[in-house]
Coordinates of C-alpha atoms in Angstrom, one line a residue:
M1 CA -37.3 -22.3 -31.4
A2 CA -38.9 -21.3 -28.1
G3 CA -40.7 -24.1 -26.4
S4 CA -39.1 -26.9 -28.4
S5 CA -36.3 -29.4 -28.2
N6 CA -35.2 -31.3 -31.3
G7 CA -38.5 -30.4 -32.9
R8 CA -40.5 -31.5 -29.9
V9 CA -42.5 -29.5 -27.5
V10 CA -41.0 -28.9 -24.0
P11 CA -43.6 -28.6 -21.2
A12 CA -41.3 -26.4 -19.1
A13 CA -41.7 -23.7 -21.7
Y14 CA -45.4 -23.3 -20.6
P15 CA -45.1 -22.7 -16.8
P16 CA -48.2 -22.6 -14.7
P17 CA -49.6 -19.4 -13.1
V18 CA -47.9 -19.7 -9.7
D19 CA -46.2 -17.0 -7.8
S20 CA -43.8 -19.0 -5.7
P21 CA -42.4 -18.7 -3.1
R22 CA -44.3 -15.5 -2.4
E23 CA -47.7 -17.2 -2.7
F24 CA -46.7 -19.9 -0.1
I25 CA -44.6 -17.8 2.3
K26 CA -46.2 -15.5 4.9
R27 CA -44.0 -12.8 6.4
G28 CA -44.5 -12.6 10.1
L29 CA -47.3 -13.8 12.5
D30 CA -50.7 -12.4 13.2
P31 CA -51.2 -10.8 16.6
E32 CA -51.0 -13.2 19.6
D33 CA -54.8 -13.1 20.2
E34 CA -55.5 -14.3 16.6
L35 CA -53.2 -17.3 16.4
I36 CA -52.8 -20.8 17.8
E37 CA -49.5 -21.6 19.6
V38 CA -48.1 -25.1 19.7
G39 CA -44.8 -26.6 20.6
V40 CA -43.9 -28.4 17.4
A41 CA -46.0 -28.3 14.2
I42 CA -45.7 -31.2 11.8
V43 CA -47.1 -30.7 8.3
G44 CA -48.3 -34.1 6.9
G45 CA -49.8 -37.1 8.7
G46 CA -48.0 -39.8 6.7
T47 CA -45.4 -42.3 7.9
A48 CA -42.6 -39.8 8.2
G49 CA -44.5 -37.0 10.0
L50 CA -46.1 -39.4 12.4
A51 CA -42.8 -41.1 13.1
A52 CA -41.5 -37.7 14.1
A53 CA -44.5 -37.1 16.3
N54 CA -44.3 -40.6 17.9
R55 CA -40.6 -40.3 18.7
L56 CA -40.7 -36.8 20.0
L57 CA -43.6 -37.7 22.3
Q58 CA -41.8 -40.8 23.5
L59 CA -39.0 -38.6 24.7
L60 CA -41.3 -36.0 26.2
A61 CA -43.1 -38.6 28.1
D62 CA -39.9 -39.1 30.2
D63 CA -39.4 -35.3 30.6
P64 CA -42.7 -33.9 32.0
E65 CA -41.1 -30.5 32.8
L66 CA -40.2 -30.0 29.1
M67 CA -43.5 -31.4 28.0
E68 CA -45.3 -28.8 30.2
S69 CA -43.2 -26.0 28.9
L70 CA -44.5 -26.7 25.3
G71 CA -48.0 -25.7 26.4
E72 CA -51.4 -27.3 26.0
V73 CA -50.5 -28.6 22.5
P74 CA -46.9 -29.9 22.6
V75 CA -47.2 -31.5 19.1
A76 CA -49.7 -30.7 16.4
V77 CA -50.0 -32.7 13.2
L78 CA -51.7 -31.0 10.2
E79 CA -53.1 -33.5 7.7
K80 CA -55.1 -32.4 4.7
A81 CA -56.9 -35.8 4.2
K82 CA -60.0 -36.9 6.2
T83 CA -57.7 -39.1 8.3
C84 CA -54.0 -39.7 8.5
G85 CA -53.0 -42.1 5.7
G86 CA -55.9 -41.0 3.6
H87 CA -53.6 -39.7 0.8
T88 CA -50.8 -42.2 1.5
L89 CA -49.9 -44.9 -1.0
S90 CA -46.9 -47.1 -1.7
G91 CA -46.0 -50.7 -2.8
A92 CA -44.9 -51.5 -0.1
V93 CA -42.3 -53.9 1.1
V94 CA -40.6 -52.4 4.1
R95 CA -37.3 -53.1 5.8
P96 CA -38.4 -53.8 9.4
E97 CA -35.5 -52.3 11.4
P98 CA -36.7 -48.6 11.7
L99 CA -40.2 -49.8 12.6
Q100 CA -38.8 -52.1 15.3
E101 CA -36.6 -49.3 16.6
L102 CA -39.6 -46.9 16.8
Y103 CA -42.0 -49.4 18.4
P104 CA -39.7 -51.7 20.3
D105 CA -42.5 -53.3 22.3
M106 CA -44.3 -54.6 19.2
T107 CA -43.6 -57.8 17.4
R108 CA -44.3 -58.5 13.8
E109 CA -47.4 -60.5 14.9
D110 CA -48.6 -57.3 16.6
W111 CA -48.2 -55.4 13.4
R112 CA -50.4 -57.9 11.6
K113 CA -53.0 -57.8 14.4
E114 CA -53.0 -54.0 14.1
G115 CA -53.8 -54.4 10.4
F116 CA -50.9 -52.7 8.7
A117 CA -48.7 -55.7 8.0
F118 CA -49.5 -58.6 5.8
G119 CA -46.6 -61.1 6.0
E120 CA -42.9 -61.6 5.9
V121 CA -41.2 -62.2 2.5
T122 CA -39.9 -65.8 2.3
K123 CA -40.0 -66.3 -1.4
E124 CA -39.5 -64.0 -4.3
A125 CA -39.1 -64.0 -8.1
V126 CA -38.0 -61.6 -10.8
Y127 CA -39.2 -62.0 -14.4
L128 CA -38.5 -60.4 -17.7
T129 CA -41.6 -60.1 -19.9
P130 CA -40.3 -60.0 -23.5
T131 CA -43.8 -60.3 -25.0
S132 CA -47.5 -60.1 -24.0
K133 CA -47.4 -63.9 -23.3
A134 CA -43.9 -64.8 -22.5
K135 CA -42.0 -64.6 -19.2
V136 CA -38.3 -65.4 -18.3
R137 CA -37.3 -65.8 -14.7
I138 CA -33.9 -64.3 -13.9
P139 CA -31.7 -64.4 -10.8
T140 CA -32.9 -61.8 -8.3
P141 CA -30.7 -58.6 -8.7
P142 CA -29.1 -57.5 -5.4
N143 CA -31.3 -54.4 -5.2
F144 CA -34.5 -56.4 -5.5
K145 CA -33.7 -58.9 -2.7
N146 CA -36.5 -58.7 -0.1
H147 CA -36.1 -61.8 2.0
G148 CA -37.1 -61.0 5.6
N149 CA -38.8 -57.7 4.7
E150 CA -42.5 -57.1 5.5
V151 CA -45.4 -56.4 3.2
I152 CA -47.4 -53.5 4.6
S153 CA -50.0 -50.9 3.9
V154 CA -48.7 -47.4 4.5
A155 CA -52.2 -46.0 4.7
A156 CA -53.0 -48.4 7.5
L157 CA -49.7 -47.8 9.2
A158 CA -50.4 -44.1 9.3
R159 CA -53.7 -44.7 10.9
Y160 CA -52.0 -46.8 13.6
Q161 CA -49.3 -44.1 14.1
Q162 CA -52.1 -41.5 14.4
R163 CA -53.7 -43.4 17.2
I164 CA -50.5 -43.8 19.1
A165 CA -49.7 -40.1 18.6
E166 CA -53.1 -39.1 20.0
E167 CA -52.6 -41.4 23.0
Q168 CA -49.3 -39.7 23.6
G169 CA -50.7 -36.2 23.6
A170 CA -50.5 -35.0 20.0
Y171 CA -53.3 -32.8 18.6
I172 CA -54.1 -34.3 15.1
L173 CA -55.7 -31.7 12.9
T174 CA -57.2 -33.7 10.0
E175 CA -59.0 -32.1 7.1
T176 CA -56.6 -29.2 7.6
S177 CA -54.3 -28.0 4.8
A178 CA -51.2 -25.9 5.5
T179 CA -51.1 -23.3 2.8
Q180 CA -48.3 -21.0 3.9
L181 CA -45.0 -21.3 5.7
I182 CA -44.6 -18.4 8.1
V183 CA -41.1 -16.8 8.1
D184 CA -40.0 -14.0 10.4
E185 CA -36.5 -12.5 10.3
G186 CA -35.1 -15.5 8.3
R187 CA -36.5 -18.2 10.5
V188 CA -39.5 -20.5 10.2
V189 CA -41.9 -19.7 13.0
G190 CA -45.0 -21.5 12.0
V191 CA -47.5 -22.3 9.3
R192 CA -50.9 -21.0 8.3
S193 CA -53.8 -23.3 7.8
G194 CA -56.0 -23.0 4.7
D195 CA -59.4 -21.4 4.5
K196 CA -62.4 -23.7 4.3
G197 CA -65.8 -23.1 2.7
R198 CA -64.8 -21.1 -0.4
G199 CA -66.6 -21.5 -3.7
K200 CA -65.1 -22.1 -7.2
D201 CA -64.2 -18.5 -7.6
G202 CA -62.8 -18.1 -4.1
Q203 CA -65.9 -16.4 -2.7
P204 CA -66.8 -17.2 1.0
L205 CA -69.8 -19.6 1.3
G206 CA -72.2 -19.9 4.2
N207 CA -69.9 -22.3 6.0
F208 CA -66.7 -20.3 5.5
E209 CA -63.9 -20.6 8.0
P210 CA -60.8 -18.5 7.6
G211 CA -57.3 -20.1 8.1
T212 CA -55.3 -19.5 11.2
D213 CA -51.6 -18.8 12.0
I214 CA -50.1 -21.7 13.9
K215 CA -47.0 -20.5 15.8
A216 CA -44.5 -23.2 16.6
R217 CA -41.0 -23.4 18.1
Y218 CA -40.1 -25.8 15.3
V219 CA -41.8 -27.0 12.1
I220 CA -41.3 -30.4 10.4
L221 CA -42.3 -30.5 6.8
A222 CA -43.5 -34.0 6.0
E223 CA -45.8 -33.2 3.1
G224 CA -44.6 -36.1 0.9
C225 CA -44.3 -35.7 -2.8
W226 CA -44.6 -32.1 -4.2
G227 CA -45.5 -30.3 -1.0
S228 CA -46.3 -26.6 -1.6
L229 CA -44.6 -25.5 1.6
T230 CA -41.6 -27.7 1.0
G231 CA -41.1 -26.3 -2.5
A232 CA -41.4 -22.8 -1.1
A233 CA -39.0 -23.5 1.7
I234 CA -36.4 -24.9 -0.8
R235 CA -36.6 -21.7 -2.8
E236 CA -36.8 -19.4 0.2
F237 CA -33.7 -20.9 1.9
D238 CA -31.9 -21.9 -1.2
L239 CA -31.9 -25.5 0.0
D240 CA -31.2 -27.0 -3.5
R241 CA -28.0 -25.0 -4.2
D242 CA -25.4 -27.3 -5.7
R243 CA -27.9 -30.1 -5.9
E244 CA -29.2 -31.9 -8.9
P245 CA -32.9 -31.3 -9.9
Q246 CA -35.4 -33.7 -8.5
V247 CA -36.9 -36.2 -11.0
W248 CA -40.1 -38.2 -10.6
E249 CA -41.8 -41.5 -11.1
L250 CA -45.6 -42.3 -11.1
G251 CA -47.0 -45.5 -9.6
V252 CA -50.5 -46.8 -10.1
K253 CA -51.6 -49.5 -7.7
E254 CA -54.5 -51.9 -7.2
V255 CA -55.3 -54.3 -4.4
W256 CA -57.2 -57.5 -5.3
K257 CA -59.0 -60.0 -3.1
V258 CA -58.0 -63.4 -4.6
P259 CA -59.3 -67.0 -4.1
R260 CA -55.8 -68.5 -4.0
P261 CA -52.9 -67.1 -1.9
L262 CA -49.8 -65.9 -3.8
D263 CA -46.8 -67.6 -2.2
R264 CA -44.1 -65.2 -3.3
L265 CA -43.2 -61.6 -4.0
I266 CA -42.9 -60.9 -7.8
H267 CA -41.2 -58.1 -9.8
T268 CA -41.1 -57.8 -13.5
M269 CA -38.7 -55.6 -15.6
G270 CA -40.2 -55.7 -19.0
P271 CA -39.5 -54.8 -21.7
W272 CA -43.2 -55.5 -22.5
P273 CA -45.5 -53.6 -22.4
L274 CA -43.1 -50.6 -22.7
K275 CA -41.3 -49.6 -25.9
L276 CA -37.6 -50.1 -25.7
S277 CA -36.7 -47.4 -28.2
S278 CA -35.0 -44.4 -26.6
K279 CA -37.3 -42.2 -28.8
Y280 CA -40.1 -43.1 -26.5
G281 CA -38.1 -42.8 -23.2
Q282 CA -40.3 -45.4 -21.4
V283 CA -38.7 -47.0 -18.4
G284 CA -40.6 -48.8 -15.7
G285 CA -41.5 -52.0 -14.0
T286 CA -44.1 -53.8 -11.9
W287 CA -44.7 -55.4 -8.6
I288 CA -47.0 -58.2 -7.4
Y289 CA -47.0 -58.6 -3.6
P290 CA -48.9 -61.2 -1.5
M291 CA -50.9 -59.8 1.4
K292 CA -52.5 -62.1 4.0
D293 CA -55.0 -60.2 6.2
E294 CA -54.7 -62.0 9.5
R295 CA -57.8 -60.3 10.9
T296 CA -60.2 -61.4 8.2
G297 CA -58.4 -64.4 6.7
D298 CA -58.6 -62.8 3.3
D299 CA -55.9 -63.4 0.7
L300 CA -55.0 -60.1 -1.0
V301 CA -52.6 -59.1 -3.7
S302 CA -51.0 -55.7 -4.2
I303 CA -50.2 -55.1 -7.9
G304 CA -48.7 -52.0 -9.4
F305 CA -47.0 -50.4 -12.3
V306 CA -44.4 -47.6 -11.8
M307 CA -42.8 -45.5 -14.6
E308 CA -40.3 -42.8 -14.9
L309 CA -41.9 -39.4 -15.8
E310 CA -39.1 -39.0 -18.3
Y311 CA -40.9 -40.5 -21.2
A312 CA -41.4 -38.6 -24.5
D313 CA -44.5 -40.1 -26.0
A314 CA -47.4 -37.9 -24.9
T315 CA -49.9 -40.9 -25.1
T316 CA -48.0 -42.8 -22.3
S317 CA -50.5 -43.7 -19.5
V318 CA -49.3 -45.6 -16.4
H319 CA -52.9 -46.5 -15.4
D320 CA -53.5 -48.0 -18.8
M321 CA -50.1 -49.8 -18.8
L322 CA -51.2 -51.5 -15.6
Q323 CA -54.5 -52.6 -17.1
L324 CA -52.6 -54.0 -20.1
F325 CA -50.1 -55.8 -17.8
K326 CA -52.9 -57.5 -15.9
L327 CA -53.7 -59.4 -19.2
H328 CA -50.4 -61.2 -19.2
P329 CA -50.8 -64.9 -18.4
L330 CA -48.5 -64.5 -15.4
V331 CA -50.8 -61.9 -13.8
R332 CA -54.1 -63.3 -15.1
G333 CA -53.4 -66.6 -13.4
I334 CA -52.9 -64.8 -10.0
L335 CA -56.0 -62.6 -10.3
E336 CA -58.3 -65.2 -11.9
G337 CA -61.6 -65.3 -10.0
G338 CA -60.6 -62.3 -7.8
E339 CA -62.1 -58.9 -7.2
R340 CA -60.5 -55.5 -7.2
V341 CA -61.0 -53.8 -3.8
A342 CA -58.7 -50.7 -4.0
W343 CA -56.9 -48.5 -6.5
G344 CA -54.7 -45.5 -6.1
A345 CA -51.9 -43.4 -7.7
K346 CA -48.9 -41.4 -6.4
A347 CA -45.9 -39.8 -7.8
L348 CA -42.6 -40.4 -6.0
P349 CA -39.2 -38.6 -5.9
G350 CA -36.6 -40.6 -7.8
G351 CA -33.5 -38.4 -7.8
G352 CA -32.0 -40.0 -4.7
Y353 CA -28.8 -38.8 -3.0
W354 CA -27.7 -36.0 -5.4
S355 CA -31.2 -34.5 -5.6
M356 CA -31.9 -34.3 -1.9
P357 CA -32.0 -30.7 -0.8
K358 CA -30.4 -29.4 2.3
L359 CA -32.5 -30.9 5.0
S360 CA -32.6 -28.2 7.6
M361 CA -33.2 -24.5 7.7
P362 CA -33.7 -22.1 10.7
G363 CA -36.7 -23.4 12.6
A364 CA -37.6 -26.3 10.3
L365 CA -36.6 -29.8 9.0
L366 CA -37.5 -31.9 5.9
V367 CA -38.3 -35.6 6.3
G368 CA -39.3 -38.5 4.1
D369 CA -40.5 -38.1 0.6
A370 CA -40.5 -34.3 1.1
A371 CA -36.7 -34.5 1.3
G372 CA -36.5 -37.0 -1.6
M373 CA -35.5 -40.0 0.6
V374 CA -36.4 -42.8 -1.8
D375 CA -34.2 -45.5 -3.3
T376 CA -36.0 -46.2 -6.5
M377 CA -33.4 -48.8 -7.5
A378 CA -34.6 -51.0 -4.7
L379 CA -38.2 -49.7 -4.7
K380 CA -37.7 -48.6 -1.1
G381 CA -38.6 -45.5 0.8
V382 CA -40.9 -46.3 3.7
H383 CA -38.1 -47.2 6.1
H384 CA -36.3 -44.0 5.2
C385 CA -39.5 -42.1 6.0
I386 CA -39.7 -43.7 9.4
N387 CA -36.0 -43.4 10.1
S388 CA -35.9 -39.7 9.1
G389 CA -39.0 -38.9 11.2
K390 CA -37.5 -40.7 14.2
I391 CA -34.2 -38.8 13.9
A392 CA -36.1 -35.5 13.4
G393 CA -38.0 -36.1 16.6
E394 CA -34.8 -36.8 18.5
V395 CA -33.0 -33.7 17.1
I396 CA -35.8 -31.4 18.0
Y397 CA -36.1 -32.9 21.5
D398 CA -32.4 -32.3 22.0
A399 CA -32.7 -28.7 20.8
L400 CA -35.7 -28.0 23.0
K401 CA -33.9 -29.6 26.0
A402 CA -30.8 -27.5 25.5
G403 CA -32.6 -24.3 24.7
E404 CA -30.7 -24.1 21.4
D405 CA -32.0 -22.8 18.2
S406 CA -29.8 -24.7 15.7
I407 CA -31.0 -28.1 14.4
E408 CA -28.4 -28.5 11.6
I409 CA -27.1 -31.6 13.3
Y410 CA -30.0 -33.3 11.6
E411 CA -28.0 -33.3 8.4
E412 CA -25.1 -35.2 9.9
K413 CA -27.4 -37.7 11.6
I414 CA -29.2 -38.5 8.4
E415 CA -25.9 -38.8 6.5
N416 CA -24.6 -41.3 9.0
S417 CA -27.8 -43.3 9.3
I418 CA -29.2 -46.2 7.2
T419 CA -30.8 -43.6 5.0
G420 CA -27.7 -41.7 4.1
R421 CA -25.6 -44.9 3.7
E422 CA -28.1 -46.7 1.4
L423 CA -28.9 -43.6 -0.8
Y424 CA -25.2 -42.9 -1.2
E425 CA -24.5 -46.4 -2.5
V426 CA -26.9 -45.9 -5.4
R427 CA -26.1 -42.2 -5.9
N428 CA -25.2 -42.7 -9.6
A429 CA -27.3 -45.8 -10.4
R430 CA -30.5 -44.1 -11.8
Q431 CA -29.2 -41.3 -13.9
P432 CA -28.3 -43.5 -16.9
L433 CA -32.0 -44.3 -17.3
Q434 CA -32.5 -40.9 -18.9
Q435 CA -30.7 -42.4 -21.9
G436 CA -33.2 -45.3 -22.2
M437 CA -33.2 -48.8 -20.7
I438 CA -30.9 -50.5 -23.3
K439 CA -28.1 -48.0 -22.9
A440 CA -28.6 -47.7 -19.2
G441 CA -28.4 -51.4 -18.3
P442 CA -24.6 -51.9 -18.0
A443 CA -24.0 -48.7 -16.2
I444 CA -26.7 -49.4 -13.7
G445 CA -25.4 -52.9 -13.0
M446 CA -21.9 -51.6 -12.6
S447 CA -23.1 -49.0 -10.1
I448 CA -25.1 -51.4 -8.0
L449 CA -22.4 -54.1 -7.9
S450 CA -19.7 -51.5 -6.9
K451 CA -22.0 -49.9 -4.4
G452 CA -21.6 -46.5 -6.1
K453 CA -17.9 -46.5 -6.7
L454 CA -18.4 -46.9 -10.5
P455 CA -19.0 -44.8 -12.3
P456 CA -17.1 -42.3 -10.1
G457 CA -18.0 -38.7 -9.5
R458 CA -21.5 -37.2 -9.8
L459 CA -23.8 -37.9 -12.7
K460 CA -26.1 -35.2 -13.9
W461 CA -29.9 -35.0 -14.3
H462 CA -32.3 -32.8 -16.2
K463 CA -35.8 -32.1 -15.1
N464 CA -38.7 -34.2 -16.4
D465 CA -40.5 -31.2 -17.9
E466 CA -37.5 -30.4 -20.0
K467 CA -38.0 -33.5 -22.0
G468 CA -39.4 -32.8 -25.5
M469 CA -42.8 -34.4 -26.1
F470 CA -44.3 -35.9 -29.3
I471 CA -47.7 -37.5 -30.0
G472 CA -46.8 -41.2 -30.6
K473 CA -48.8 -44.4 -30.8
T474 CA -48.5 -46.0 -27.4
A475 CA -52.2 -45.5 -26.7
E476 CA -53.0 -47.9 -29.5
I477 CA -52.0 -50.9 -27.3
Y478 CA -54.2 -50.1 -24.3
P479 CA -57.1 -52.5 -23.7
R480 CA -60.7 -51.5 -23.7
P481 CA -62.0 -51.7 -20.1
D482 CA -64.1 -54.9 -19.4
N483 CA -64.9 -53.9 -15.8
R484 CA -63.7 -57.3 -14.7
Y485 CA -60.0 -57.3 -15.0
T486 CA -59.5 -54.0 -16.7
F487 CA -61.0 -50.7 -15.7
D488 CA -61.2 -47.1 -16.8
K489 CA -59.8 -44.1 -14.9
L490 CA -63.1 -42.7 -13.6
S491 CA -64.4 -46.0 -12.1
S492 CA -61.0 -46.3 -10.5
V493 CA -61.2 -42.9 -8.9
F494 CA -64.7 -43.8 -7.6
I495 CA -63.4 -46.6 -5.4
T496 CA -60.8 -44.3 -3.8
G497 CA -63.6 -42.7 -1.8
N498 CA -62.7 -39.3 -3.4
A499 CA -65.1 -36.8 -1.9
T500 CA -64.0 -33.4 -3.3
R501 CA -67.0 -31.2 -3.5
D502 CA -68.1 -30.0 -6.9
D503 CA -67.9 -26.3 -5.9
A504 CA -64.5 -26.5 -4.3
P505 CA -61.8 -24.1 -5.4
N506 CA -59.4 -25.4 -8.1
H507 CA -56.1 -26.5 -6.6
I508 CA -54.5 -27.4 -9.9
R509 CA -52.5 -24.8 -11.8
V510 CA -51.9 -25.3 -15.6
R511 CA -51.8 -23.1 -18.6
R512 CA -55.3 -23.5 -20.2
N513 CA -54.1 -22.9 -23.7
V514 CA -51.0 -25.0 -24.7
P515 CA -49.6 -26.9 -27.7
R516 CA -51.5 -30.1 -28.4
E517 CA -48.4 -32.2 -27.4
V518 CA -48.5 -30.7 -23.9
A519 CA -52.3 -31.1 -23.5
E520 CA -52.1 -34.8 -24.7
T521 CA -49.3 -35.4 -22.2
W522 CA -51.5 -34.2 -19.3
K523 CA -54.6 -36.0 -20.6
W524 CA -52.9 -39.4 -20.8
M525 CA -50.5 -39.1 -17.9
C526 CA -53.2 -38.2 -15.3
P527 CA -54.5 -41.5 -13.7
A528 CA -57.7 -39.7 -12.6
G529 CA -58.8 -38.3 -15.9
V530 CA -58.5 -34.7 -14.7
Y531 CA -57.5 -33.2 -18.1
E532 CA -59.6 -33.2 -21.2
I533 CA -59.2 -31.8 -24.7
P534 CA -62.4 -30.6 -26.4
E535 CA -63.5 -32.8 -29.3
D536 CA -63.5 -29.8 -31.7
A537 CA -59.9 -28.8 -30.8
P538 CA -57.5 -28.6 -33.7
E539 CA -55.2 -31.5 -34.4
S540 CA -52.1 -29.4 -34.1
G541 CA -51.1 -26.1 -32.7
N542 CA -52.5 -24.7 -29.4
V543 CA -55.6 -26.2 -27.8
D544 CA -57.7 -25.4 -24.7
V545 CA -57.5 -27.7 -21.8
I546 CA -60.5 -28.6 -19.6
V547 CA -59.5 -29.3 -15.9
N548 CA -61.8 -31.6 -14.0
Y549 CA -60.0 -30.9 -10.8
T550 CA -62.7 -32.6 -8.5
N551 CA -61.5 -36.0 -10.0
C552 CA -58.0 -35.4 -8.6
V553 CA -56.4 -37.9 -6.3
Q554 CA -53.5 -35.6 -5.7
C555 CA -50.8 -37.9 -7.1
G556 CA -48.6 -34.9 -7.9
A557 CA -47.5 -36.1 -11.4
I558 CA -48.7 -32.9 -13.1
T559 CA -45.9 -30.9 -11.4
A560 CA -43.3 -33.1 -13.1
K561 CA -44.7 -32.4 -16.6
G562 CA -45.4 -28.7 -16.7
G563 CA -48.2 -27.9 -14.3
R564 CA -48.5 -27.5 -10.5
L565 CA -50.5 -29.3 -7.8
T566 CA -51.2 -26.9 -4.9
T567 CA -52.8 -27.6 -1.6
P568 CA -56.5 -28.5 -1.8
E569 CA -59.1 -27.6 0.8
G570 CA -58.8 -29.8 3.8
G571 CA -60.8 -33.0 3.5
D572 CA -60.8 -33.1 -0.3
G573 CA -59.3 -35.9 -2.3
P574 CA -59.2 -39.7 -1.8
L575 CA -59.6 -41.7 1.3
Y576 CA -57.1 -44.6 0.9
T577 CA -57.4 -47.4 3.5
I578 CA -55.3 -50.3 2.4
T579 CA -52.9 -48.8 -0.2

């Protein structure tokens, strides 16, 4: 039966109204007098894109002749948020080596003074939570060992990297979306910035500003999760040929100011509050990280819940799972007497090595999350973002210096770096999770202990939106918000600083009339309460979907489950500061 799998509804059968790649690819540049010309254009002001900018400008600083040849704007960074890092979120415990290589004159103490680092990991613990009250400490698995790593805020790190880039001569275009990749004769030659000042129906308002072609010798796509230009580039240049499809996870995070410092990093692996049955397909875990703000003296805690977007019960909600998890005595004791000061949500690529597309194309490179460089078995991606950005900057510098057009050497350099080596070692560790946690456990352990040698070969994936959905009873366990420890979605969105104007164009593409199972999936999945089902909608069959797109925090999860997040107007969305 069309649109169903084993009697369940498959979201992929109801694709969104998107004309890709045509919608996101522009053929040829505007006339010279109507465009902006830069040396290198970087799309995305997160840790990966800014690492590329920082490294390239370090090299250009020692080569003034080449710097001058790139014109008045040697490096331009386009960031759709109000500031770099404004849409950036991660756990995050980072391996320090790529940061130390990129900024060799800085010590860890300097990182903390700059406000993006919060302490070295000296103690850690991993627990199973078999019930809502019990906990069982287990030996720390190899992939969860973090001794010597650093707890950081990626939003704050990006703001630091932005400042350094500007001091080095970069032109940072914040509140600027890149809406089209410009391709001419089979080569990427620039990007087009998005229009500003359009109304709900696309009509120009009084403050309308049209987008502009930005011509560049090279483009670096650092859009992070679900970039519209990245997706278009993958299709345009067939970059995912012979690759596995990408799969995704969703993380929801809070930062708390607490009266007592937490002395160790904590991970939990369930099974509570998830359902173990493979029928539900729920796989996930949590983190609790101590954060000491050396500038203010505040003791903070980062707490988050991350889940595979492979689940089958439409009423699964990562936001509500996090609220429930906070009621466990282990967590309650840490947060007791504290105050929630930040919240955010973000999808992340989980496919790893086999799902990474080809990383180069004529005129452009992919870096960081845009390229799928995340090791979800170790909950690590930030150091890969920094490392890939650094390598991209070096490769483009070498190409500019030599006057060569090819930048394919980037593939080899990534493969031989810490990023390629680490992702290769866990290349088959995650795929068993699509069979459920119980069946997956032994295979995952074997893969991690053997560093990828067992099981041999290449394990397959299927896309998350090909999972059949049903309306289960997971939602029955969610707590009612008390606005002290547990909170609803809308109050959470409020503290992100989300400033999307009410009359902005809709940047979310979904079918507006879909089976109830799909509508319920979107309603519960979205951490920002974007999707609603009318109260008078039928209990079965097709229903209409209300899209409150101005709530969106641009986490990207909708694209994994049957919809599509596209680029918003520049300046819209959250303004994360410490996530």
